[in-house]
Short mmCIF file of C-alpha atoms and ligand atoms in Angstrom, two decimals:
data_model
loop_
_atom_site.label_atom_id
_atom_site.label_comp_id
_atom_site.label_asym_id
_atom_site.label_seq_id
_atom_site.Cartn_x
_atom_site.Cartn_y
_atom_site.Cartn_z
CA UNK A 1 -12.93 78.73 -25.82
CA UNK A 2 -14.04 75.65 -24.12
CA UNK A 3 -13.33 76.27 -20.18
CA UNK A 4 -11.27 73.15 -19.06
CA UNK A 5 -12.04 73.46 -15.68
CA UNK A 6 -15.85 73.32 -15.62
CA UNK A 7 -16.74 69.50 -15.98
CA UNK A 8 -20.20 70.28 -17.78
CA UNK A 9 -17.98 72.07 -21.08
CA UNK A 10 -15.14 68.80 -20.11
CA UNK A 11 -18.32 66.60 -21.13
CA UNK A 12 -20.09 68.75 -23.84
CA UNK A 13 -16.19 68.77 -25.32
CA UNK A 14 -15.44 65.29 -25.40
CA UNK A 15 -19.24 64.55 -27.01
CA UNK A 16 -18.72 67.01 -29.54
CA UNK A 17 -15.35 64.95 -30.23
CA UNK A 18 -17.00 61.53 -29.74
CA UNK A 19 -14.23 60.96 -27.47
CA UNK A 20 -14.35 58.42 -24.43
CA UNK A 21 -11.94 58.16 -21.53
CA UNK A 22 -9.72 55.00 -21.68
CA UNK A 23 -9.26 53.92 -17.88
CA UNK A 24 -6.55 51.73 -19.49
CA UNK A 25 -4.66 54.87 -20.20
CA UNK A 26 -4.66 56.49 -17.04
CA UNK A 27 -6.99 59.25 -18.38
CA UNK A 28 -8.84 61.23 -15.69
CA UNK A 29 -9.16 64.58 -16.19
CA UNK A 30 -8.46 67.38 -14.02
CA UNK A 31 -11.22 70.02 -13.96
CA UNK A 32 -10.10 72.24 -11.32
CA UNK A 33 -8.33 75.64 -12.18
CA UNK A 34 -7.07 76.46 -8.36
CA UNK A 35 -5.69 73.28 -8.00
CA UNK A 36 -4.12 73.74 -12.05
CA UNK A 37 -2.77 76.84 -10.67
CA UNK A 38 -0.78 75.35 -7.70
CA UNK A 39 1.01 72.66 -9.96
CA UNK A 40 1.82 75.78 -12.29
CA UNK A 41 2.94 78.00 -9.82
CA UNK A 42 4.88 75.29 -7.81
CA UNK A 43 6.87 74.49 -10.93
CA UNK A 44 8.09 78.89 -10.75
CA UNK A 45 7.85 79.20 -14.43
CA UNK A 46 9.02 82.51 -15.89
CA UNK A 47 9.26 83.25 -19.91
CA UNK A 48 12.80 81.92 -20.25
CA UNK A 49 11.56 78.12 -19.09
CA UNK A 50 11.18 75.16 -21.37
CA UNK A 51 8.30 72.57 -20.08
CA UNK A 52 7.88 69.16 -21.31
CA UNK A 53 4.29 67.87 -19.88
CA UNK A 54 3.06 64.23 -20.27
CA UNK A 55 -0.06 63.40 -20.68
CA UNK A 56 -1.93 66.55 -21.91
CA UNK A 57 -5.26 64.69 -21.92
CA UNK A 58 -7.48 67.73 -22.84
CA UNK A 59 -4.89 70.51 -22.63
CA UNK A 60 -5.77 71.91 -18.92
CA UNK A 61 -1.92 71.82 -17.40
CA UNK A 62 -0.77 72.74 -21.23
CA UNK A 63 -2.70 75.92 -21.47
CA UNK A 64 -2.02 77.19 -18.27
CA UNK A 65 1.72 76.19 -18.95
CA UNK A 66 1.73 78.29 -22.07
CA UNK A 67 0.67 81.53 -20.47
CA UNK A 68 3.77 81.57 -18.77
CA UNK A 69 6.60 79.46 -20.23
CA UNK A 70 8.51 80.12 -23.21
CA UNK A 71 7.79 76.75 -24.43
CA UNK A 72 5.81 73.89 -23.95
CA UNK A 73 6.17 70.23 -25.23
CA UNK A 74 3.89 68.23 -24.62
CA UNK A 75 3.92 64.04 -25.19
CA UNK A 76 0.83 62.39 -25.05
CA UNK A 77 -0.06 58.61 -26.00
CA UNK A 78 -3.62 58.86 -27.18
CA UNK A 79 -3.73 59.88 -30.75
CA UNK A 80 -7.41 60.45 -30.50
CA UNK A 81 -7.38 63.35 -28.45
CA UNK A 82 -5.43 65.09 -31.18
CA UNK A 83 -8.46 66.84 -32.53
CA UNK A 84 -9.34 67.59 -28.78
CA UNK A 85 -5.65 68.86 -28.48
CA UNK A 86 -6.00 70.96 -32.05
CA UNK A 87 -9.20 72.99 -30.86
CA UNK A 88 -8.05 73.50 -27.08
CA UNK A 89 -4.69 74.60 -27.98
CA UNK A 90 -5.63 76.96 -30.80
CA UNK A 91 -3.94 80.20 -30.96
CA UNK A 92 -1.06 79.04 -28.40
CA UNK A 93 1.85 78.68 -31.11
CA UNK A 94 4.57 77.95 -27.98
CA UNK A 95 3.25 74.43 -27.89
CA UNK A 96 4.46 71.26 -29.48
CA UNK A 97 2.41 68.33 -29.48
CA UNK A 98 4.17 65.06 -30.10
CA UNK A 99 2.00 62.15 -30.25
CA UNK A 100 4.10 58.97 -28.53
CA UNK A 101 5.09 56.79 -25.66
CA UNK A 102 7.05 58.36 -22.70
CA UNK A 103 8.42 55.13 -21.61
CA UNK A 104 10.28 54.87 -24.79
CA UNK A 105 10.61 58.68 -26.11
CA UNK A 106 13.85 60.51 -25.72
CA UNK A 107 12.54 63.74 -24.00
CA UNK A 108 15.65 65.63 -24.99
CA UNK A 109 15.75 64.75 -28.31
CA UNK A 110 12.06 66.12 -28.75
CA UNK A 111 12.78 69.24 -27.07
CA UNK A 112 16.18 69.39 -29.11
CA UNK A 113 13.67 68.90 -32.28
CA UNK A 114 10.91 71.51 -30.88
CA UNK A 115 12.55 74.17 -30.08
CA UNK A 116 16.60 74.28 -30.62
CA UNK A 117 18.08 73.53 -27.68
CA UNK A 118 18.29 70.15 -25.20
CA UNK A 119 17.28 71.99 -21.82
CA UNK A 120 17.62 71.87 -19.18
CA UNK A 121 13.59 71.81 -19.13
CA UNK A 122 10.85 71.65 -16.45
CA UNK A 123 8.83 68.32 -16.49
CA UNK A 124 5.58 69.02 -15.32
CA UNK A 125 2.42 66.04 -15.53
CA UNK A 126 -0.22 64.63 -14.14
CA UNK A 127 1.11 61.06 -14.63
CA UNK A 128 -1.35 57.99 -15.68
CA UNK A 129 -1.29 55.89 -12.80
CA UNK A 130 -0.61 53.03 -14.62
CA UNK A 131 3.40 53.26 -15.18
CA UNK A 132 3.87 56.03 -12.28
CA UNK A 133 6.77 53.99 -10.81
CA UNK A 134 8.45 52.81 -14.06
CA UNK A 135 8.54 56.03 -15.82
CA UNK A 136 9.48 57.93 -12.54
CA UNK A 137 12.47 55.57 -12.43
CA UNK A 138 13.03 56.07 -16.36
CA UNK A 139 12.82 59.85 -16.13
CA UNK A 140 15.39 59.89 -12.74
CA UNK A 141 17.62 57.03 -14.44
CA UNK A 142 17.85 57.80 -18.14
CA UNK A 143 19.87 61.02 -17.48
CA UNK A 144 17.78 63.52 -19.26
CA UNK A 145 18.20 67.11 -18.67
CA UNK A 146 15.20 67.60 -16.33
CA UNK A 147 15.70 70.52 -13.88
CA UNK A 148 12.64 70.16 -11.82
CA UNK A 149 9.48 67.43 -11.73
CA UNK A 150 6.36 68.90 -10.72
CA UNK A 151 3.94 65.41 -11.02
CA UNK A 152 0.77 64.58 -9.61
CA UNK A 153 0.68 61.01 -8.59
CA UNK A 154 -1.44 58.65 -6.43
CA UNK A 155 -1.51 59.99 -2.64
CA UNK A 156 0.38 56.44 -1.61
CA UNK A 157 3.15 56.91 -4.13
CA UNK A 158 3.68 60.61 -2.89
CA UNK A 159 3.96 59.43 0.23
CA UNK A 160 6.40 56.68 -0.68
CA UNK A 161 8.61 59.45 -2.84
CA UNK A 162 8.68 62.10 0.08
CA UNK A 163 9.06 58.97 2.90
CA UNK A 164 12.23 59.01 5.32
CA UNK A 165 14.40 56.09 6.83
CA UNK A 166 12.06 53.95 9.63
CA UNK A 167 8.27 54.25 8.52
CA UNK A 168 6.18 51.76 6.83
CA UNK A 169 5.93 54.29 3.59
CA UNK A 170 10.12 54.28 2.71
CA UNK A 171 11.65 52.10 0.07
CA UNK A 172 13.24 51.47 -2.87
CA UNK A 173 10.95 54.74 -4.88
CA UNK A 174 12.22 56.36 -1.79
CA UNK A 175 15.97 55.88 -1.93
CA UNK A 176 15.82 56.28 -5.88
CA UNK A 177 14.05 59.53 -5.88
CA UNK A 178 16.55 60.58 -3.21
CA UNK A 179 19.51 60.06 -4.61
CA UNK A 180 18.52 61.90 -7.60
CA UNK A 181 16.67 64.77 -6.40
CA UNK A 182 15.56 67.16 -3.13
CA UNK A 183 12.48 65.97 -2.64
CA UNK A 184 9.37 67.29 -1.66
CA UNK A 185 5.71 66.45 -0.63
CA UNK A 186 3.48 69.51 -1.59
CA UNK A 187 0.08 69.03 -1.43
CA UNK A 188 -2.93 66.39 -1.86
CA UNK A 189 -5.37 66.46 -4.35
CA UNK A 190 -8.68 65.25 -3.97
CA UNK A 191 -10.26 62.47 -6.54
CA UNK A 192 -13.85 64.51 -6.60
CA UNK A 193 -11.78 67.41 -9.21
CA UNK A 194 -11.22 64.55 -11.95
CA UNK A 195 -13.24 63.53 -14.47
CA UNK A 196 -13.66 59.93 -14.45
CA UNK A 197 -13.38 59.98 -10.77
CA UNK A 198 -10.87 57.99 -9.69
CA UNK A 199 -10.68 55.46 -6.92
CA UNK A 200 -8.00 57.43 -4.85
CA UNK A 201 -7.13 60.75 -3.96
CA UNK A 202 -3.82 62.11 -5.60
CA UNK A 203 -0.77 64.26 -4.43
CA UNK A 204 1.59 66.43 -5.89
CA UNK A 205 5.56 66.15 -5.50
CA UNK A 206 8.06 68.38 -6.80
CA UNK A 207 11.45 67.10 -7.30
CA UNK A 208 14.65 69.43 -7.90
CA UNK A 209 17.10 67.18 -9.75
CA UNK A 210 20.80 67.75 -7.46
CA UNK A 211 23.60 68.90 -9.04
CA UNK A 212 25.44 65.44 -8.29
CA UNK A 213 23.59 62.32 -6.23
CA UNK A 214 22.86 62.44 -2.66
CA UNK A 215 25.70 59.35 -1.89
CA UNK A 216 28.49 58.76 -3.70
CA UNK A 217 28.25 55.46 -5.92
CA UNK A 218 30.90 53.76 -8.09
CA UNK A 219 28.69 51.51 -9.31
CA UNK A 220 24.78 52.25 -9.55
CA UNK A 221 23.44 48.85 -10.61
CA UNK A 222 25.05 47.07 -7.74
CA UNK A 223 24.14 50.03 -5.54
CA UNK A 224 20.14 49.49 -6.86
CA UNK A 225 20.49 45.75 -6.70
CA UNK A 226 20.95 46.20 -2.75
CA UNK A 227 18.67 49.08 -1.74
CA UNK A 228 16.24 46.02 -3.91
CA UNK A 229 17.09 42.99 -1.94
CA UNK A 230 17.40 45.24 1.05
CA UNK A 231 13.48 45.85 0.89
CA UNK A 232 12.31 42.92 -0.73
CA UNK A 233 11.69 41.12 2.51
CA UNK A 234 10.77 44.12 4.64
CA UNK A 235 10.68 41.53 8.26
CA UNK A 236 13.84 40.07 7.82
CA UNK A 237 17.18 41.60 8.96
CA UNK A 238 19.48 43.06 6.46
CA UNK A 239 21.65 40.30 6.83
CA UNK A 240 19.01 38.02 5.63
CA UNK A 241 17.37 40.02 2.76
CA UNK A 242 20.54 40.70 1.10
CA UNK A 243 21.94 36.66 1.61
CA UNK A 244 18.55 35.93 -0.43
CA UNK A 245 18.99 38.86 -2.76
CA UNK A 246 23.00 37.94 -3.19
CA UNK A 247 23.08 34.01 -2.44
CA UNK A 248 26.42 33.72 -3.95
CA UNK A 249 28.04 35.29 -1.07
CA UNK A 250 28.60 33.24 2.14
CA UNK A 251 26.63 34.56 4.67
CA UNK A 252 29.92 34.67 7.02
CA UNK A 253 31.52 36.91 4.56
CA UNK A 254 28.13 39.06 3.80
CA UNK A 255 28.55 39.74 7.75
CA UNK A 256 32.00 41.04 8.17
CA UNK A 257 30.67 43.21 4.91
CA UNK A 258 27.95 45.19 6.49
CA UNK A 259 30.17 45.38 10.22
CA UNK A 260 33.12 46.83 7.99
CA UNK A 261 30.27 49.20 6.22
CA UNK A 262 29.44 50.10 9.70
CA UNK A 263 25.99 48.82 9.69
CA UNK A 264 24.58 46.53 12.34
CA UNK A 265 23.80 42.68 10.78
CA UNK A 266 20.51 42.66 12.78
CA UNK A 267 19.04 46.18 11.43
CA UNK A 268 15.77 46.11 9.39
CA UNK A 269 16.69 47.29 5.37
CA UNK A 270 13.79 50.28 6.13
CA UNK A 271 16.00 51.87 8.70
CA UNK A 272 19.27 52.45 6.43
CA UNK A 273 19.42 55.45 4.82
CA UNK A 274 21.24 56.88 1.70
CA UNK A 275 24.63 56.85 2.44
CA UNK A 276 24.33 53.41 4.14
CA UNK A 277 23.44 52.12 1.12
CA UNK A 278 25.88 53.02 -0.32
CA UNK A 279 28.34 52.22 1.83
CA UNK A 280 27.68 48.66 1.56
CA UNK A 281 27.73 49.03 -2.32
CA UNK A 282 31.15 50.29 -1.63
CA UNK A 283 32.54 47.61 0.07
CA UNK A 284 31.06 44.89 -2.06
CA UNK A 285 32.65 46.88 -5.14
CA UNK A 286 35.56 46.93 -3.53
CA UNK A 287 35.75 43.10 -2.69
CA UNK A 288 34.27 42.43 -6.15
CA UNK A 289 31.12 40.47 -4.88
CA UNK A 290 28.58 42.28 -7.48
N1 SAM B 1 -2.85 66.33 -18.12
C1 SAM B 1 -4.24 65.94 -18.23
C2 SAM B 1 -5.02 66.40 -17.01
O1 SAM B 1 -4.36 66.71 -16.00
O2 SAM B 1 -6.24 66.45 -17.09
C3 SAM B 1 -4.39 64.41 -18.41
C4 SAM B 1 -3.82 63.57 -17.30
S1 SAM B 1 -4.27 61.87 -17.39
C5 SAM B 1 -4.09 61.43 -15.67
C6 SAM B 1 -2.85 61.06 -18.10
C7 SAM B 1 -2.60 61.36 -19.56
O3 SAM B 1 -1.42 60.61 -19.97
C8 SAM B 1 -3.69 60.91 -20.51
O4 SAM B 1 -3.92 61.94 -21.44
C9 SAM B 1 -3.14 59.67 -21.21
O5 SAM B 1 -3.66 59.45 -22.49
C10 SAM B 1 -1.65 59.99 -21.22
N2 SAM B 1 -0.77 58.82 -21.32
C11 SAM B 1 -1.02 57.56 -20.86
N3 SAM B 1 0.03 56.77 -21.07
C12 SAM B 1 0.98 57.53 -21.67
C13 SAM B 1 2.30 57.26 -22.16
N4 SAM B 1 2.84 56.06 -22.04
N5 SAM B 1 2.99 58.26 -22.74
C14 SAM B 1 2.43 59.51 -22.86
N6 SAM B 1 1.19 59.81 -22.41
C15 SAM B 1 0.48 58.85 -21.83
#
């Protein structure tokens, strides 16, 4: 069995397949078992747990996922690693591998499909770098019945997940991932344990989905649009980002809005927390100025 964390067998395996990396998928390959180990461990999988993965690449995360989950599904893009996947995964009959796109599969209908039930499941990934944001927003947004993300992303966007109100790092990834889930920063990973090397190191964030949202929100488009506007012009006041990102409201009005939200007209967007956000969601619901 061809050991997936020793880059000389990575290479002798993906000759023997005639397969070659395609940067334009994201795919670098982890080849390091301790740090495969922490993203399994962190994720606190015992023989009850469903895990979707994305991305299986080779089959590193997906092996060492199926020594100690009940089952794993795994969604991958790349039909041509499927004879990759078929001789790495041989033997492990708890995985499912489903060839498609996870920016337009519905995760628990797979997992309905592989194995009975609709979660709640574990997503676990080391996510191509391409659509981290996007399909982080999908994942959070879509409502699917993900307990727990344990992804590997670019350092910066770990960073930007894990980032609080007031530093250069917090914004709209921020507040989304926030308001969905607990999160956390857990460790980085360097790029020298990837095969292609990548230009950056990486990080890995684990993100326990709450019960209910960290602010309460009548209206979560409206409540988006803002924490949007709020950041799209980092050096202006919130005043003035959100009479750009909302120029149908008079700027008098947009004024008395934030003072009766309790926030301060002349405060930077990247200071206002969760439930500030939301409170001037809430009063612009309320006054019907969506
Ligand atoms: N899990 C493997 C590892 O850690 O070595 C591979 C990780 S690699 C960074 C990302 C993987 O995601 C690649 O296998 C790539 O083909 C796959 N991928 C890229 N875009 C995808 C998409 N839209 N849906 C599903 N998989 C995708």
């Amino acid at each position: 069995m061809t050991d997936l964390a020793a880059p000389s067998a990575v290479r002798k395996l993906m000759e023997r397949h005639g397969f070659h990396c395609r940067k334009s998928l994201g795919q670098n390959f982890l080849v390091d078992a301790n740090i495969v180990n922490k993203i399994i461990s962190s994720a606190a999988l015992d023989g009850e747990d469903t895990v979707v993965e994305i991305g299986p690449g080779l089959g590193v995360i997906t092996r060492a996922a199926a020594m100690r989950a009940k089952k794993v599904v795994s969604l991958e893009l790349d039909r041509g690693l499927k004879p990759v996947l078929e001789e790495t995964l041989q033997g492990l009959d708890n995985v499912h591998v489903i060839f498609g796109d996870a920016m337009e599969t519905d995760l628990d209908g797979i997992v309905g499909a592989c194995t009975g039930h609709r979660g709640p499941y574990k997503l676990i990934a080391n996510l191509p770098y391409y659509i981290t944001t996007p399909l982080i927003m999908r994942l959070l947004r879509s409502g699917f019945n993900i307990s727990l993300f344990v992804i590997m992303v670019q350092q910066e966007v770990a960073e930007r997940i894990a980032a609080l109100p007031g530093g250069k790092e917090y914004g709209s990834l921020s507040v989304a991932v926030q308001y969905y889930t607990e999160a956390g920063y857990l460790f980085r990973v360097p790029r020298t344990v990837f095969i292609p090397r990548p230009e950056v190191d990486s990080a890995v964030v684990r993100l326990a989905r709450r019960s209910k949202p960290a602010a309460e929100v009548r209206d979560e488009e409206l409540f988006f649009k803002i924490v949007r506007g709020s950041f799209g012009q980092r050096r202006k006041t919130i005043l003035n980002a959100l009479g750009t990102a909302f120029d149908h409201i008079p700027r008098e009005k947009l004024r008395k809005l934030l003072m009766a939200a309790g926030i301060d007209p002349g405060r930077r967007g990247e200071t206002l927390g969760l439930a500030e956000f939301a409170a001037i969601a809430g009063e612009m619901h309320s006054l019907d100025l969506r």
